[in-house]
CSV table of C-alpha atoms in Angstrom, one decimal:
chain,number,residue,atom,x,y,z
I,137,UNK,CA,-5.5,-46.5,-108.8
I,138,UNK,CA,-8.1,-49.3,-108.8
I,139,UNK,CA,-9.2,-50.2,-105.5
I,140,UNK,CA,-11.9,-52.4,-106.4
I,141,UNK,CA,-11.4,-56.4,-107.8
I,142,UNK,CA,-10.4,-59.8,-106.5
I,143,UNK,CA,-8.0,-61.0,-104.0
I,144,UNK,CA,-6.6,-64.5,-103.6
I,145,UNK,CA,-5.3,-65.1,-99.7
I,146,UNK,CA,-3.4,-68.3,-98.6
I,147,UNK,CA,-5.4,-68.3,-95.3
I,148,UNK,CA,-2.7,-70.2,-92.0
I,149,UNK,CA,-4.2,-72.5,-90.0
I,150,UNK,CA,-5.6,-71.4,-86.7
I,151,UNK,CA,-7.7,-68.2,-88.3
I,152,UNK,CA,-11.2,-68.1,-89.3
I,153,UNK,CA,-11.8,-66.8,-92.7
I,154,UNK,CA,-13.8,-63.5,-90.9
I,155,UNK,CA,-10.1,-63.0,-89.3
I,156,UNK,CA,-8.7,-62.8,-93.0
I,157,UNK,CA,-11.6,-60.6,-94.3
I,158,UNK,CA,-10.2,-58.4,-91.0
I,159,UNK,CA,-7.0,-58.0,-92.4
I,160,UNK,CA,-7.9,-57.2,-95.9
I,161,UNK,CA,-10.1,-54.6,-94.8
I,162,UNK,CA,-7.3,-52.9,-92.9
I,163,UNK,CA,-5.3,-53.0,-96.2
I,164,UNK,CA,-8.0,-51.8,-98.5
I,165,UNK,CA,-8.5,-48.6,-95.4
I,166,UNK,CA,-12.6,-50.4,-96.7
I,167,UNK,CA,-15.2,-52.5,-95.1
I,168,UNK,CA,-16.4,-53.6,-98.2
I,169,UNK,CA,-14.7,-56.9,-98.1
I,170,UNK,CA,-16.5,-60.1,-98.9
I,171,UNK,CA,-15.2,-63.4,-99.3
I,172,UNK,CA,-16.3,-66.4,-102.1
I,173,UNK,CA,-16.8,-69.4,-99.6
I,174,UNK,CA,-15.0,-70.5,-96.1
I,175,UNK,CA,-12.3,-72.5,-94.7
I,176,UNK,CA,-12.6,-74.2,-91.8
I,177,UNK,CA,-9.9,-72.5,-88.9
I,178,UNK,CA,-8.3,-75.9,-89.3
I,179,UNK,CA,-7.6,-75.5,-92.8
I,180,UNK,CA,-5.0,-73.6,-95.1
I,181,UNK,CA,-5.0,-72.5,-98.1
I,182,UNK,CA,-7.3,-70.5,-101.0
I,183,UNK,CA,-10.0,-67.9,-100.2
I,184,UNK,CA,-11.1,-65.8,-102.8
I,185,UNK,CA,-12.1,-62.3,-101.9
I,186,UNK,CA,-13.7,-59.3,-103.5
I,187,UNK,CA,-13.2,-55.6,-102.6
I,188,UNK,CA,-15.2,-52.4,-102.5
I,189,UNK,CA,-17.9,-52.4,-105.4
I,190,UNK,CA,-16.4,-55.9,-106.6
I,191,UNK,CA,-17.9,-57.5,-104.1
I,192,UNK,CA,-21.6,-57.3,-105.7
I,193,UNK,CA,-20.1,-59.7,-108.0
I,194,UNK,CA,-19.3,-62.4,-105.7
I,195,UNK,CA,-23.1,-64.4,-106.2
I,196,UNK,CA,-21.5,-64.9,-109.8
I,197,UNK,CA,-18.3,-66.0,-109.0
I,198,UNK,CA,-17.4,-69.4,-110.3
I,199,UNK,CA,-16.5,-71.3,-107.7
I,200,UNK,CA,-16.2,-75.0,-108.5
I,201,UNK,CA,-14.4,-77.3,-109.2
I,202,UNK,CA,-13.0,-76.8,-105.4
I,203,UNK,CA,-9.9,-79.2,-105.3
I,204,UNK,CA,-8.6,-80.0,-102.1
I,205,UNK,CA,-5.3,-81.5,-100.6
I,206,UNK,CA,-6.3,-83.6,-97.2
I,207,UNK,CA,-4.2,-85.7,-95.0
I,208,UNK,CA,-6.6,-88.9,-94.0
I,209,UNK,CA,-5.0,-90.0,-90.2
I,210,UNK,CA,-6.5,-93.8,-89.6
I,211,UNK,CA,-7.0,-95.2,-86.3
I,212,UNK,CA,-9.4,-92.7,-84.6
I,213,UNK,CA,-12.4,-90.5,-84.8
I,214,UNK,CA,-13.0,-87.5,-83.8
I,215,UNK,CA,-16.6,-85.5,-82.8
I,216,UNK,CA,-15.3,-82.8,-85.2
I,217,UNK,CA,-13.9,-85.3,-88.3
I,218,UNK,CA,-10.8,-83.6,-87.9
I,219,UNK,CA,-7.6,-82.9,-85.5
I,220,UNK,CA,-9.3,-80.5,-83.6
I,221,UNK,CA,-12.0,-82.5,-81.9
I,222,UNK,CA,-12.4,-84.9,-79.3
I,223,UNK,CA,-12.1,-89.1,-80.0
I,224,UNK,CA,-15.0,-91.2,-80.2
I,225,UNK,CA,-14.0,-94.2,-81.6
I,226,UNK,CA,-10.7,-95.9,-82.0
I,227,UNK,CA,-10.0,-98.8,-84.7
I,228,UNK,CA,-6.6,-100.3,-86.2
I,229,UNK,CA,-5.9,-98.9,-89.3
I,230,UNK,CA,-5.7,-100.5,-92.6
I,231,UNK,CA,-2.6,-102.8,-93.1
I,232,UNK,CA,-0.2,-100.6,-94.8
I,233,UNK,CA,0.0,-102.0,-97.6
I,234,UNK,CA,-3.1,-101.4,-98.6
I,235,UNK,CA,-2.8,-97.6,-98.2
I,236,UNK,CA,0.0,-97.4,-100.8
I,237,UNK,CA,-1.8,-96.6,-103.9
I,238,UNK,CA,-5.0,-96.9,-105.5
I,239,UNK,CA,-4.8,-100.3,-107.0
I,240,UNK,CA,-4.8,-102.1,-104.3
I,241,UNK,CA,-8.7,-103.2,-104.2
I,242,UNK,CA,-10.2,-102.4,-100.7
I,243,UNK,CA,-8.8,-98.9,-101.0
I,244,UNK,CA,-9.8,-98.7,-104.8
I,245,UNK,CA,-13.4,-100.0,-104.2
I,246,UNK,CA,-13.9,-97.9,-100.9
I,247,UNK,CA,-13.0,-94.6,-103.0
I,248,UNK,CA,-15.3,-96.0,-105.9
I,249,UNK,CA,-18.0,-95.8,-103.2
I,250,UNK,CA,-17.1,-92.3,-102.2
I,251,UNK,CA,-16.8,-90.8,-105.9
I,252,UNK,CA,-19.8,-89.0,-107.9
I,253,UNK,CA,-23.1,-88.1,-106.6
I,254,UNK,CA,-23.2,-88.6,-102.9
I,255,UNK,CA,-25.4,-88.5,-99.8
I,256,UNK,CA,-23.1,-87.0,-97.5
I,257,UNK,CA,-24.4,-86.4,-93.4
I,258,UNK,CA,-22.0,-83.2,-92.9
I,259,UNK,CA,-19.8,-83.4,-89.8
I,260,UNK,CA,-21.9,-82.6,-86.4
I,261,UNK,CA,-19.5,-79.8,-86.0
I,262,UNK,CA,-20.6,-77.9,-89.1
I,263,UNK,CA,-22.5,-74.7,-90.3
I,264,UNK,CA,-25.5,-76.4,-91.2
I,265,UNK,CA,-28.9,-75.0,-89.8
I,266,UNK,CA,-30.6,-77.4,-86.6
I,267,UNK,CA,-34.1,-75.4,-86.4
I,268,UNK,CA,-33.1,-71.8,-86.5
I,269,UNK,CA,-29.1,-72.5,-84.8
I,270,UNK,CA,-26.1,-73.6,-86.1
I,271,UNK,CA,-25.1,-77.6,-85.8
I,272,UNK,CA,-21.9,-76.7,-84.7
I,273,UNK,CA,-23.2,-74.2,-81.8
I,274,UNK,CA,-25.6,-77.1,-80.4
I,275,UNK,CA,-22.6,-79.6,-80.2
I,276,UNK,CA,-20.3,-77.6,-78.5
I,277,UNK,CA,-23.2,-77.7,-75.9
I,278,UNK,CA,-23.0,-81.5,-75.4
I,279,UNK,CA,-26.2,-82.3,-76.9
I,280,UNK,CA,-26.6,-84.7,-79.8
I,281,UNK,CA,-26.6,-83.3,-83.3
I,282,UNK,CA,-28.6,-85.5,-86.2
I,283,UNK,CA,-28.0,-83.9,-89.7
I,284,UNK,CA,-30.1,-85.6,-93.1
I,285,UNK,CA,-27.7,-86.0,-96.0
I,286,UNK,CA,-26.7,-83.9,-98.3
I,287,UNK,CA,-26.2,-84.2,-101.7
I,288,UNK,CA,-22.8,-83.2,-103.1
I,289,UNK,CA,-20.6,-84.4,-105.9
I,290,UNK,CA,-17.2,-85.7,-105.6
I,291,UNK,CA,-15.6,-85.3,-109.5
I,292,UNK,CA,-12.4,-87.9,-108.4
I,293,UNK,CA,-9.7,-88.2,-106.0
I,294,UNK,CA,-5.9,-88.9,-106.6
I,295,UNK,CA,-3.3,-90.7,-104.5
I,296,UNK,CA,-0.3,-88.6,-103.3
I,297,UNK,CA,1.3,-90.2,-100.4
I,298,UNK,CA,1.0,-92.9,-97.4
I,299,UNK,CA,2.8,-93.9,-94.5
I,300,UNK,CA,1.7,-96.7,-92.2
I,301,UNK,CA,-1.2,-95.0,-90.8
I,302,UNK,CA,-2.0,-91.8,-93.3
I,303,UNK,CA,-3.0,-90.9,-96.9
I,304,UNK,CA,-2.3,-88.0,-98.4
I,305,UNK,CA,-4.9,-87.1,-101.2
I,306,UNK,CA,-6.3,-84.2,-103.8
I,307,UNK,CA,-9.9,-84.5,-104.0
I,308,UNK,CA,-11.8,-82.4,-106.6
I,309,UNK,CA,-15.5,-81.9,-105.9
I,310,UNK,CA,-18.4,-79.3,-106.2
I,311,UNK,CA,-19.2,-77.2,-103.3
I,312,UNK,CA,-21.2,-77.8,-99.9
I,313,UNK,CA,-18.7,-81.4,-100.2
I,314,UNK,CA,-16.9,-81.6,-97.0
I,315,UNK,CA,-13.5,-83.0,-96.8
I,316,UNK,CA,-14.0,-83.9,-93.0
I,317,UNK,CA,-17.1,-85.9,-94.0
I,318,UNK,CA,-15.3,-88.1,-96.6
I,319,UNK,CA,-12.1,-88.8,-94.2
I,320,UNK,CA,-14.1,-90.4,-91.8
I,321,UNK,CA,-16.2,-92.0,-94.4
I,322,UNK,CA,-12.9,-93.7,-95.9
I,323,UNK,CA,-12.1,-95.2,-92.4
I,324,UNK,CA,-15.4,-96.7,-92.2
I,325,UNK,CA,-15.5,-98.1,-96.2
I,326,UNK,CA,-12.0,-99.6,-94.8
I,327,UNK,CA,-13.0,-101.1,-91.6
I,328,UNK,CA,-11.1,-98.6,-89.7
I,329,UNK,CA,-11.7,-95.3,-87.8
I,330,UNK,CA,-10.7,-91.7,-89.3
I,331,UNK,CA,-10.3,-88.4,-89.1
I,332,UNK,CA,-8.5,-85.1,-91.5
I,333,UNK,CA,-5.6,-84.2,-90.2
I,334,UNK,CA,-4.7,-81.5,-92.4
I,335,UNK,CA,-6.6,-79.7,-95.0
I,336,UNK,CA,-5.6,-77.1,-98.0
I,337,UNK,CA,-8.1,-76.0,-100.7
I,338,UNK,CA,-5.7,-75.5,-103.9
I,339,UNK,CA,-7.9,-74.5,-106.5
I,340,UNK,CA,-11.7,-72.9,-106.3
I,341,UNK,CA,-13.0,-72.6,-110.2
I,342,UNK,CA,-10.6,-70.9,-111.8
I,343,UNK,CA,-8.7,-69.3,-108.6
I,344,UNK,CA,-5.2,-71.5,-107.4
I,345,UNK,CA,-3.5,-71.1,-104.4
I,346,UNK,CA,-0.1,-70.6,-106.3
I,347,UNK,CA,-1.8,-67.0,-106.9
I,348,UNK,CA,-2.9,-65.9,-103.4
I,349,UNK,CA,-1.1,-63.4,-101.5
I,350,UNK,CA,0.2,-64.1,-98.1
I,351,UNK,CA,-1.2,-62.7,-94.7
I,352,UNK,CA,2.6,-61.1,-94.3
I,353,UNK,CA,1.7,-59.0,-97.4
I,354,UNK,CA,-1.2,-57.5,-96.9
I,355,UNK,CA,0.0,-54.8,-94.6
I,356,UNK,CA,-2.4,-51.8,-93.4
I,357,UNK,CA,-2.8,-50.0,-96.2
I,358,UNK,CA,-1.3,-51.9,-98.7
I,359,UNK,CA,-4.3,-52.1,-101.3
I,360,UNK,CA,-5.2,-48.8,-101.2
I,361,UNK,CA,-1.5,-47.5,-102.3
I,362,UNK,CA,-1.1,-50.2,-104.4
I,363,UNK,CA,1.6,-52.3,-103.4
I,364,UNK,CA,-1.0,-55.0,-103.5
I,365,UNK,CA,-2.4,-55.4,-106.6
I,366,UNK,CA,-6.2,-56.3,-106.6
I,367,UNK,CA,-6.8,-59.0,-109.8
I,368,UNK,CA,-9.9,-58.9,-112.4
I,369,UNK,CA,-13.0,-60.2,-111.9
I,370,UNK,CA,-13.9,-61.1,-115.1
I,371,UNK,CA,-11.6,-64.6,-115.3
I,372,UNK,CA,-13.7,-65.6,-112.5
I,373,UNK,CA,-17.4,-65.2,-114.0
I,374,UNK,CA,-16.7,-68.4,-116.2
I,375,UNK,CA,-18.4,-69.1,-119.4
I,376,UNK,CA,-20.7,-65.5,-118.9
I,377,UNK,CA,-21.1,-63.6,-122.1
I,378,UNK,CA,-19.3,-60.4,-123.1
I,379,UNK,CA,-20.6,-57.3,-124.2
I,380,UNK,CA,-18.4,-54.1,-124.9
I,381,UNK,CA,-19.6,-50.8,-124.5
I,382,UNK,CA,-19.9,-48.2,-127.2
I,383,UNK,CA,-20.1,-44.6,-125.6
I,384,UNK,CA,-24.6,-44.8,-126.5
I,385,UNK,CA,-24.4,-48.1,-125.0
I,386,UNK,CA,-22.4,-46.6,-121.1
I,387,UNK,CA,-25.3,-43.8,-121.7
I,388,UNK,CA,-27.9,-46.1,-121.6
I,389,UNK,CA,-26.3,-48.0,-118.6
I,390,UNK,CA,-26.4,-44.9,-116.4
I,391,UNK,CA,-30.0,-44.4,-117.0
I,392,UNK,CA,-30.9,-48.2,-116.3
I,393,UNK,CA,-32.1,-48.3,-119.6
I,394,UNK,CA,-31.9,-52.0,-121.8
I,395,UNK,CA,-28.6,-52.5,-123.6
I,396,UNK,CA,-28.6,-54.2,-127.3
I,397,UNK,CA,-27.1,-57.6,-127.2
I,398,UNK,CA,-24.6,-58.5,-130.0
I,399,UNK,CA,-23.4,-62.1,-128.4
I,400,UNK,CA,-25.4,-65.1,-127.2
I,401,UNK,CA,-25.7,-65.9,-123.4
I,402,UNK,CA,-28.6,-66.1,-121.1
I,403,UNK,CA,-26.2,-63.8,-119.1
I,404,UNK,CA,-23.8,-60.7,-119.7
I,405,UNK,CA,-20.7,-58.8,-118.1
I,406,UNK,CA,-21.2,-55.5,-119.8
I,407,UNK,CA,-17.5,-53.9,-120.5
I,408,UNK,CA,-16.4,-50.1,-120.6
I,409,UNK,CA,-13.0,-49.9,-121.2
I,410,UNK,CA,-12.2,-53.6,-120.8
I,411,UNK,CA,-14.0,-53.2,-117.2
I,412,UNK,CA,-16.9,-55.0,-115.8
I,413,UNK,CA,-19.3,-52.2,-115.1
I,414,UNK,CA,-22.4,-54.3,-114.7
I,415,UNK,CA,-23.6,-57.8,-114.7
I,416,UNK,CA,-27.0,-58.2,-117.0
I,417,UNK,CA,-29.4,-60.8,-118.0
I,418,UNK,CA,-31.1,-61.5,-121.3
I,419,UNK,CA,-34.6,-60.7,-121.8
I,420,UNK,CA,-36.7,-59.9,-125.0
I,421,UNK,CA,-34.6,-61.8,-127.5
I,422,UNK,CA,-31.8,-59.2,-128.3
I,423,UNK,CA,-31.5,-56.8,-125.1
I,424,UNK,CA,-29.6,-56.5,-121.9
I,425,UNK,CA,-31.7,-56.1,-118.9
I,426,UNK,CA,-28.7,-54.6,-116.3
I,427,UNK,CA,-28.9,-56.6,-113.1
I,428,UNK,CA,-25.6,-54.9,-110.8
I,429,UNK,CA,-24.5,-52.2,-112.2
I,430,UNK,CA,-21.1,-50.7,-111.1
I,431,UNK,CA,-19.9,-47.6,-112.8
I,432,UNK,CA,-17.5,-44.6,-111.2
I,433,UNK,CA,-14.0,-44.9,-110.2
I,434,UNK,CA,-15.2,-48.1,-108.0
I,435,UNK,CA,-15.8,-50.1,-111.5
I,436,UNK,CA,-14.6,-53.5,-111.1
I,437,UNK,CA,-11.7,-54.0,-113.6
């Protein structure tokens, strides 16, 4: 049985991504659970997860292009950018019109303005580190939170729906972009106010949502007899060379020793068996210089 690999979740709204994590580590009967990036509590959708051993392999997880599907409500702020928070500042939104499809100019230059490499000041309510504490953890105190920009990119955005005071869009970007952050930058690029109403992450890299297993599935348990079905790493390393193992070559790997490199790549997985059994870089022209190393019945597949 393995017990070790990847797990897509469609996280509900109203949990914390360390909530999911909780859950998957009662179905696993493990503690080695990691997860590939956060959602907000706010937020639904993707989460990518690794379990037991496969969870050294998360730093090398591919996880961009994110692509996002966010609900843009005009005609108020919030302190958080999104349902959840408090308003700061009300505005009429944009004539409707306007919001009903990306040709219409103001809306087509504003999301011109808010497309490729950005400065982006994060939401006040945020992760980001203030001196040693967390932005969000100094808000919630009352006191005023002044983040620097950050650079992120935004790859494009595509209309999906409007009513007379919404947009619905998918935005793809890179990671660190937050969704929150560009709603409430739209409102402003419009002469309005805004805030996200609702946010689901579809896609991270190669993961999608239409994958993920639901909370309701992942009963106590359920990974470690396998009625969940942990998925392959190796889709999600990207363009990462591949080097199969001869039985000299798994030898060699137990003893830390170098591994002969037959294919090109700066970086390796290292397969016994189809399996990913270690992660290795490139050094001295032709050799693999094991980096994580996962072997035993743990062995990410």
């Amino acid at each position: 049985m393995i017990t070790s690999g990847l797990l897509f979740v469609d996280k509900p709204a109203g949990m914390t991504s360390h909530d999911v994590v909780s859950v998957v580590r009662r179905a696993a009967r493990s503690k080695r659970v990691g997860h590939a990036g956060t959602l907000d509590p706010f937020a639904t959708g993707l989460l990518v997860l690794a379990v037991n051993s496969a969870t050294r392999l998360l730093p090398y997880v591919v996880g961009e292009p994110k692509v996002y599907d966010a609900l843009i409500r005009f005609g108020y702020e919030t302190d958080t950018d999104d349902r959840t928070g408090e308003v700061t500042r009300e505005a009429m939104p944009p004539a409707t019109e306007l919001l009903a499809d990306f040709a219409t100019p103001p809306l087509r230059e504003a999301i011109a303005t808010l497309t490729g490499h950005l400065a982006q000041v994060p939401p006040a309510f945020s992760a980001k580190h203030v001196n040693g504490e967390r932005a969000y953890a100094i808000a919630r105190r009352g006191d005023v939170v002044e983040l620097p920009p950050v650079d992120v990119l935004v790859m494009g955005w595509e209309w999906l729906a409007s009513t007379s005071d919404a947009l619905t869009v998918r935005i793809t970007c890179g990671g660190g972009t937050y969704i929150r952050a560009l709603a409430r930058d739209l409102g402003r690029a419009l002469g309005s106010a805004a805030h996200c109403e609702s946010l689901r992450r579809v896609a991270s890299g190669a993961a999608h949502v239409a994958d993920a297993r639901t909370l309701e599935q992942l009963e106590p348990g359920s990974i470690l007899d396998g009625r969940v079905l942990l998925r392959p790493p190796l889709s999600a390393l990207g363009a990462i060379a591949r080097e199969s193992l001869d039985e000299a070559g798994l030898a060699a790997l137990r003893v830390g020793r170098r591994i002969p490199a037959t294919n090109s790549g700066d970086r390796g997985a290292l397969l016994w068996q189809d399996n990913v059994v270690a992660i290795a870089e490139r050094v001295a022209g032709d050799w693999w210089q094991p980096r994580v190393v996962m072997l035993g019945d743990e062995a990410a597949s």
